Short mmCIF file of C-alpha atoms in Angstrom, two decimals:
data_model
loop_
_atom_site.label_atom_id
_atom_site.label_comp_id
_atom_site.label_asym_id
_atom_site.label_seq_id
_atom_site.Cartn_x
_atom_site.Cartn_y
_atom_site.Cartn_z
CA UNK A 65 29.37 -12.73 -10.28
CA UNK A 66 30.00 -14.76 -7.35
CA UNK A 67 33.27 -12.75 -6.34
CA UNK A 68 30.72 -8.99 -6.51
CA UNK A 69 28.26 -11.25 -4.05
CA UNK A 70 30.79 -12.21 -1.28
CA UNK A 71 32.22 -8.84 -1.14
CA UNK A 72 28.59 -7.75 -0.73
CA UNK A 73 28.10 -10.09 2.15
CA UNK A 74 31.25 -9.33 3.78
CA UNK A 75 30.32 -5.58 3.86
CA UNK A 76 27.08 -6.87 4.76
CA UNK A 77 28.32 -8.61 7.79
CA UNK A 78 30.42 -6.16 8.83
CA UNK A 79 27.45 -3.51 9.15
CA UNK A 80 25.23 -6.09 10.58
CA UNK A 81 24.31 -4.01 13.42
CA UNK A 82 23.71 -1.13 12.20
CA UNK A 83 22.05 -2.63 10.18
CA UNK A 84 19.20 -4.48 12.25
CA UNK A 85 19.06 -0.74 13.69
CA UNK A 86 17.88 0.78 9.73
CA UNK A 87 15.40 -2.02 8.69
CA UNK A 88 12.06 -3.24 10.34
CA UNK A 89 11.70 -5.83 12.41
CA UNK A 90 9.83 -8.01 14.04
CA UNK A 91 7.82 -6.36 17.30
CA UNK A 92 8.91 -8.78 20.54
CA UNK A 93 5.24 -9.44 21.15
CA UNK A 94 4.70 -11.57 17.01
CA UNK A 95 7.49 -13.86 18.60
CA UNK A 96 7.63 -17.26 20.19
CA UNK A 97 7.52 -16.95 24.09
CA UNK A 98 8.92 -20.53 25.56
CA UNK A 99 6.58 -21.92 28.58
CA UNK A 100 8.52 -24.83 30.34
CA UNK A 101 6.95 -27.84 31.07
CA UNK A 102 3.97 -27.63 28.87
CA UNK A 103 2.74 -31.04 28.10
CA UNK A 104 2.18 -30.79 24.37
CA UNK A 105 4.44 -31.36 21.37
CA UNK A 106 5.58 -27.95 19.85
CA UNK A 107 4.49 -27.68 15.94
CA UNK A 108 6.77 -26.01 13.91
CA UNK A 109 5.36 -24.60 10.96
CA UNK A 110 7.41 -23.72 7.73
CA UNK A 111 5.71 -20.38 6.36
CA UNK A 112 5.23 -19.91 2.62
CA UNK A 113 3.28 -22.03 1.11
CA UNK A 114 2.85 -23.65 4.23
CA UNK A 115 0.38 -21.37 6.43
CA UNK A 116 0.56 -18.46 3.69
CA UNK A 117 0.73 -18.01 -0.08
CA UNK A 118 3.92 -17.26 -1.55
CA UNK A 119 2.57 -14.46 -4.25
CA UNK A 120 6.39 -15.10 -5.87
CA UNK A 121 4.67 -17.96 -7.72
CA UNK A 122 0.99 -16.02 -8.67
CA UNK A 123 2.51 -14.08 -11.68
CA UNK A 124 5.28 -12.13 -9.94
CA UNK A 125 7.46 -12.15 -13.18
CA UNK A 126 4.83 -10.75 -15.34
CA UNK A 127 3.18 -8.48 -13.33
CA UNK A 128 6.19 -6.94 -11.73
CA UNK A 129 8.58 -7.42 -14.62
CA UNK A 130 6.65 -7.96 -17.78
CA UNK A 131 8.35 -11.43 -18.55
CA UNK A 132 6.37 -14.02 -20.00
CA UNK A 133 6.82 -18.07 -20.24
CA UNK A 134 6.69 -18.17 -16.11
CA UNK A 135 8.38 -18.39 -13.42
CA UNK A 136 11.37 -20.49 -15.09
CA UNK A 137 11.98 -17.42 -17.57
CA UNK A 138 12.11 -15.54 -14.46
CA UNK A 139 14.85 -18.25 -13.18
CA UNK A 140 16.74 -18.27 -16.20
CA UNK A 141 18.14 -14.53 -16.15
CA UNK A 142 17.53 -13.76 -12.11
CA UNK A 143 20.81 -14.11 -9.84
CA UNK A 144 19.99 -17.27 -7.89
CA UNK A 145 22.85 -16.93 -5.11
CA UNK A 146 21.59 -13.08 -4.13
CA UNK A 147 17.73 -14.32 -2.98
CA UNK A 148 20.16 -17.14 -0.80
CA UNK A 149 22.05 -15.11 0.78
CA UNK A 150 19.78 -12.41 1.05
CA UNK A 151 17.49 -15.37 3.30
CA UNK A 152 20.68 -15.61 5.33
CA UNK A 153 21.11 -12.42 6.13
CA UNK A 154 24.36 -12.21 4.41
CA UNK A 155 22.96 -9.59 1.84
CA UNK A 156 20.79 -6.65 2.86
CA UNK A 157 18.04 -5.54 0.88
CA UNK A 158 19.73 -3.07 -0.78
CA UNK A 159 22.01 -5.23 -1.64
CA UNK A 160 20.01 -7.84 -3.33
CA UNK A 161 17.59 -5.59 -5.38
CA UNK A 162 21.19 -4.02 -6.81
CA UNK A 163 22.12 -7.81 -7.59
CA UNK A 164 18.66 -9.55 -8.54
CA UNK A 165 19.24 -9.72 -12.39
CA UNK A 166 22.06 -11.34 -13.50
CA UNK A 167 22.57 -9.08 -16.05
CA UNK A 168 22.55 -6.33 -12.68
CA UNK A 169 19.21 -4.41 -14.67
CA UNK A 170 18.13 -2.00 -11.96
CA UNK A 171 14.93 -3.05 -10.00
CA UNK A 172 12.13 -1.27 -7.84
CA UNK A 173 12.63 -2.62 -4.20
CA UNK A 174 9.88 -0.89 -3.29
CA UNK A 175 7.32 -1.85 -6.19
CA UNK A 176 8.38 -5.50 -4.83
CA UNK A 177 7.93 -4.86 -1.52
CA UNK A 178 4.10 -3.59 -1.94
CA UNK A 179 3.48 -6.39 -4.22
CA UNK A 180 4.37 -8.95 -1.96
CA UNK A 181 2.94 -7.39 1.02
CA UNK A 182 -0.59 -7.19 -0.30
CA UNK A 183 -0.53 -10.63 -1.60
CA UNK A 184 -0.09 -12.62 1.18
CA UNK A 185 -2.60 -14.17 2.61
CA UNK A 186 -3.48 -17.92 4.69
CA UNK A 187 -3.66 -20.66 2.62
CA UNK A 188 -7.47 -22.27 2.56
CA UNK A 189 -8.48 -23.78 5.98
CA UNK A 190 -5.02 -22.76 7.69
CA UNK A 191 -6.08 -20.03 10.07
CA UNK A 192 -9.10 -22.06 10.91
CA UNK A 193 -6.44 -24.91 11.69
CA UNK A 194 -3.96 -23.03 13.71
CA UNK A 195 -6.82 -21.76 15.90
CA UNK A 196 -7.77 -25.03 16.80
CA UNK A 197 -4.64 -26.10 17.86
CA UNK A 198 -4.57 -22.85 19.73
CA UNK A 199 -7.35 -23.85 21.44
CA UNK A 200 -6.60 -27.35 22.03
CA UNK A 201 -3.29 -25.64 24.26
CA UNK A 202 -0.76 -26.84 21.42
CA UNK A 203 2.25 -24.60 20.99
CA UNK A 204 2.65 -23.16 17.14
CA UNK A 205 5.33 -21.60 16.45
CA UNK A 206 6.77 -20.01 12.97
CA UNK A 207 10.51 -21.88 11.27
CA UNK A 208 10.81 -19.93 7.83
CA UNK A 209 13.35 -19.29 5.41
CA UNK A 210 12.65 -15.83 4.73
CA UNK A 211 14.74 -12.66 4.73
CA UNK A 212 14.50 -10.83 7.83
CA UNK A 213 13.06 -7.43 5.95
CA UNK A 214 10.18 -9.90 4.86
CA UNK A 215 8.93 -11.27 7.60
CA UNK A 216 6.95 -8.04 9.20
CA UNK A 217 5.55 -8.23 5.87
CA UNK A 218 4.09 -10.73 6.14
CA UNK A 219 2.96 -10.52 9.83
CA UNK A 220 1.67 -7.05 9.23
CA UNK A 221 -0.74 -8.28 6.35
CA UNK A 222 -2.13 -11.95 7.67
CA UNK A 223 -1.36 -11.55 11.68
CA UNK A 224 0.28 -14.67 11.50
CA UNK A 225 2.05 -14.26 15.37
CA UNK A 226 -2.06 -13.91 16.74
CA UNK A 227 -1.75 -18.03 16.05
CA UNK A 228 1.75 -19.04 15.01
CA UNK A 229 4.18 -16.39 16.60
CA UNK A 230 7.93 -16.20 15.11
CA UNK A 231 10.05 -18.41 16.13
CA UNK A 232 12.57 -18.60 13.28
CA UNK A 233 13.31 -16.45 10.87
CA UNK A 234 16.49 -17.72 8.76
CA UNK A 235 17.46 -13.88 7.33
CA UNK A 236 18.30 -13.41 11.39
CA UNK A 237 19.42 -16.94 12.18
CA UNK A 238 22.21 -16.56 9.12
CA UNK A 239 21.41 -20.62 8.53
CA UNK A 240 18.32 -22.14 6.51
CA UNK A 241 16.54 -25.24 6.27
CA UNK A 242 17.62 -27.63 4.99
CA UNK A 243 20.86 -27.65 7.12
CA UNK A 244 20.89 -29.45 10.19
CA UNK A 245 21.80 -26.16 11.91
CA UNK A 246 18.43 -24.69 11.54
CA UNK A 247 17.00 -27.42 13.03
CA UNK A 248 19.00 -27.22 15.87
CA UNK A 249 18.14 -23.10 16.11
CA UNK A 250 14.38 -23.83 15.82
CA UNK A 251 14.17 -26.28 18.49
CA UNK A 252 16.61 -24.01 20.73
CA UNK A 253 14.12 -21.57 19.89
CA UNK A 254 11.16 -23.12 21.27
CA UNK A 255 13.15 -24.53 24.25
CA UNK A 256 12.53 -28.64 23.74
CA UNK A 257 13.95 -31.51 21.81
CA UNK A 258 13.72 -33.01 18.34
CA UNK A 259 11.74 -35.17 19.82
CA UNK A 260 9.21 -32.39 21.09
CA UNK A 261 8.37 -30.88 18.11
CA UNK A 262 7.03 -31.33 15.13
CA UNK A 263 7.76 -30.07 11.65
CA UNK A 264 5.19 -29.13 8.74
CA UNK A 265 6.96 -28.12 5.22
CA UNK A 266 5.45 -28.53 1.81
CA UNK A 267 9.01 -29.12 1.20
CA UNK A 268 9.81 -32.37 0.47
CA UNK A 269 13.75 -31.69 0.85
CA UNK A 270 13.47 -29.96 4.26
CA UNK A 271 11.08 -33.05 5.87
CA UNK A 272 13.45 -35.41 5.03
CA UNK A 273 16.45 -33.11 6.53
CA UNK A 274 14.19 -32.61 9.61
CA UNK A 275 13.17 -36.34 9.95
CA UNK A 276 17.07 -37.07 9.87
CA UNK A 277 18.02 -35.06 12.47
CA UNK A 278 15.27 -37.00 14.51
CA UNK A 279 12.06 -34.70 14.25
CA UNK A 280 9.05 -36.01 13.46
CA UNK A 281 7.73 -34.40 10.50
CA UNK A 282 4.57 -33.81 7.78
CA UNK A 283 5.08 -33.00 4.72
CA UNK A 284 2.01 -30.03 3.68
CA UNK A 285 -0.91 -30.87 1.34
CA UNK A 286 -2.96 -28.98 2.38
CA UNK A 287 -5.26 -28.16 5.35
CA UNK A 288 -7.57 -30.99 4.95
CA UNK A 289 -4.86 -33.55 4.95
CA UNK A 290 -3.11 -32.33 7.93
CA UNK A 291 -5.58 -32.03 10.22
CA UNK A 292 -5.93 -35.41 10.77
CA UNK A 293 -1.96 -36.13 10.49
CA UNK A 294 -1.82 -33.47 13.33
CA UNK A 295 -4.71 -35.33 15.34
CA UNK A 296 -2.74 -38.63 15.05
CA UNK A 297 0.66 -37.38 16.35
CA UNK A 298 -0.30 -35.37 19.20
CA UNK A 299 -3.18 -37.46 20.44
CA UNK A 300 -6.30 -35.02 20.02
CA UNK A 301 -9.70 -35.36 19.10
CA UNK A 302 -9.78 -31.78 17.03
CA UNK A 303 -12.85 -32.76 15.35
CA UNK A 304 -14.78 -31.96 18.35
CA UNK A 305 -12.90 -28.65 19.22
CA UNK A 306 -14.90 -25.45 19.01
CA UNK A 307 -12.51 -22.48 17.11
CA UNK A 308 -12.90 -18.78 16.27
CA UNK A 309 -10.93 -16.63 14.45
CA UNK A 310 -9.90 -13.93 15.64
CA UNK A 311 -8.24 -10.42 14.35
CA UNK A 312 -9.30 -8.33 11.38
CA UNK A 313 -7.09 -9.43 9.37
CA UNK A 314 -7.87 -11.28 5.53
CA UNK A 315 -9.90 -14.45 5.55
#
């Protein structure tokens, strides 16, 4: 219950060194390096489902735990609080495998682990998009909710920091969108002002939040429909910009 999960994070906090030391993490060269006095707007980019597919919603629930009727049946007997404050850092991993079921069924960390890892990939059109924004001399930069285990995950299987290094990771930052003190840590992160960045979220919820605390913000639709929305805020012709991509990674 809820009493089992704040011991957990208590314990969790109190070995928080150690901690960082045991699990991986990201290397220093996948993360948002802050250049004063560029010009440009920074874009902050939300992560899953965003610039990469979250394979939690591709059949996780049947192919890892043989539960039919989708991802709500998943919902309906999985520990909601654990994933939160496992994406806050308040849980380890450990902890939140032990914890994932409500009815506390044991689960294979690992078998999730590999599953996710060789699922992610860019959403349609996004690498191609983040490269011309590279190009153009636009800062990118990564604001995720995501635990901090999870993130060289993902960076190890799409190369995400080649075109939108980490800036943000909310499993180290121990706050998440959509509280106003993520915000805050992203745009201390990049080193400007809400009024420097911009935000891109297929959340509806965390726009709004962002937009609030005075950043202007696009809500994700997809590749096709940013571009443009991109284009319009910071002032650049990207039709006419020449990209490659580059890396090995998936296409």
């Amino acid at each position: 219950g809820a009493a089992y999960l704040q011991s957990l994070a208590q314990e969790c906090k109190a070995n928080r060194g150690s901690m960082k030391d045991r699990l991986g993490s990201l290397p220093p060269t996948a993360r948002f390096q802050s250049r004063p006095g560029g010009a440009s707007k920074v874009v902050l980019f939300d992560v899953m489902d965003t610039l990469v597919a979250d394979p939690f919603f591709g059949g996780f629930e049947r192919d890892l735990f043989g539960i039919d009727g989708g991802i709500k049946a998943l919902f309906a007997i999985k520990d909601q609080d654990s994933f939160v404050q496992f994406e806050t850092g308040a849980l380890t991993e450990e902890q939140h495998f032990a914890t994932y079921f409500c009815d506390r069924r044991p689960v294979d960390g690992g078998a999730v682990r590999r599953y996710l890892q060789e699922r992610y990939a860019w959403l349609p059109g996004m690498r191609e998009l983040a490269s011309e924004l590279a190009a153009a001399g636009v800062p990118l930069a990564a604001f995720s909710n995501y635990p901090a285990p999870w993130a060289p995950l993902v960076e190890e299987a799409v190369g995400l920091s080649e075109y939108v290094p980490w800036a943000f990771v909310s499993g180290e930052q121990g706050v998440r969108k959509p509280s106003a003190e993520a915000y805050r840590a992203a745009c201390a992160a990049v080193g400007r002002g809400a009024e420097d960045v911009i935000f891109v979220d297929d959340s509806a919820t965390n726009v709004a939040a962002a937009e609030s605390f005075g950043i202007p913000s696009i809500r994700f639709r997809g590749a096709e429909a940013l571009r443009p929305q991109l284009r319009r805020l910071l002032n650049l012709p990207l039709e006419g910009i020449q990209f490659s991509v580059r890396g090995n990674g998936p296409p």
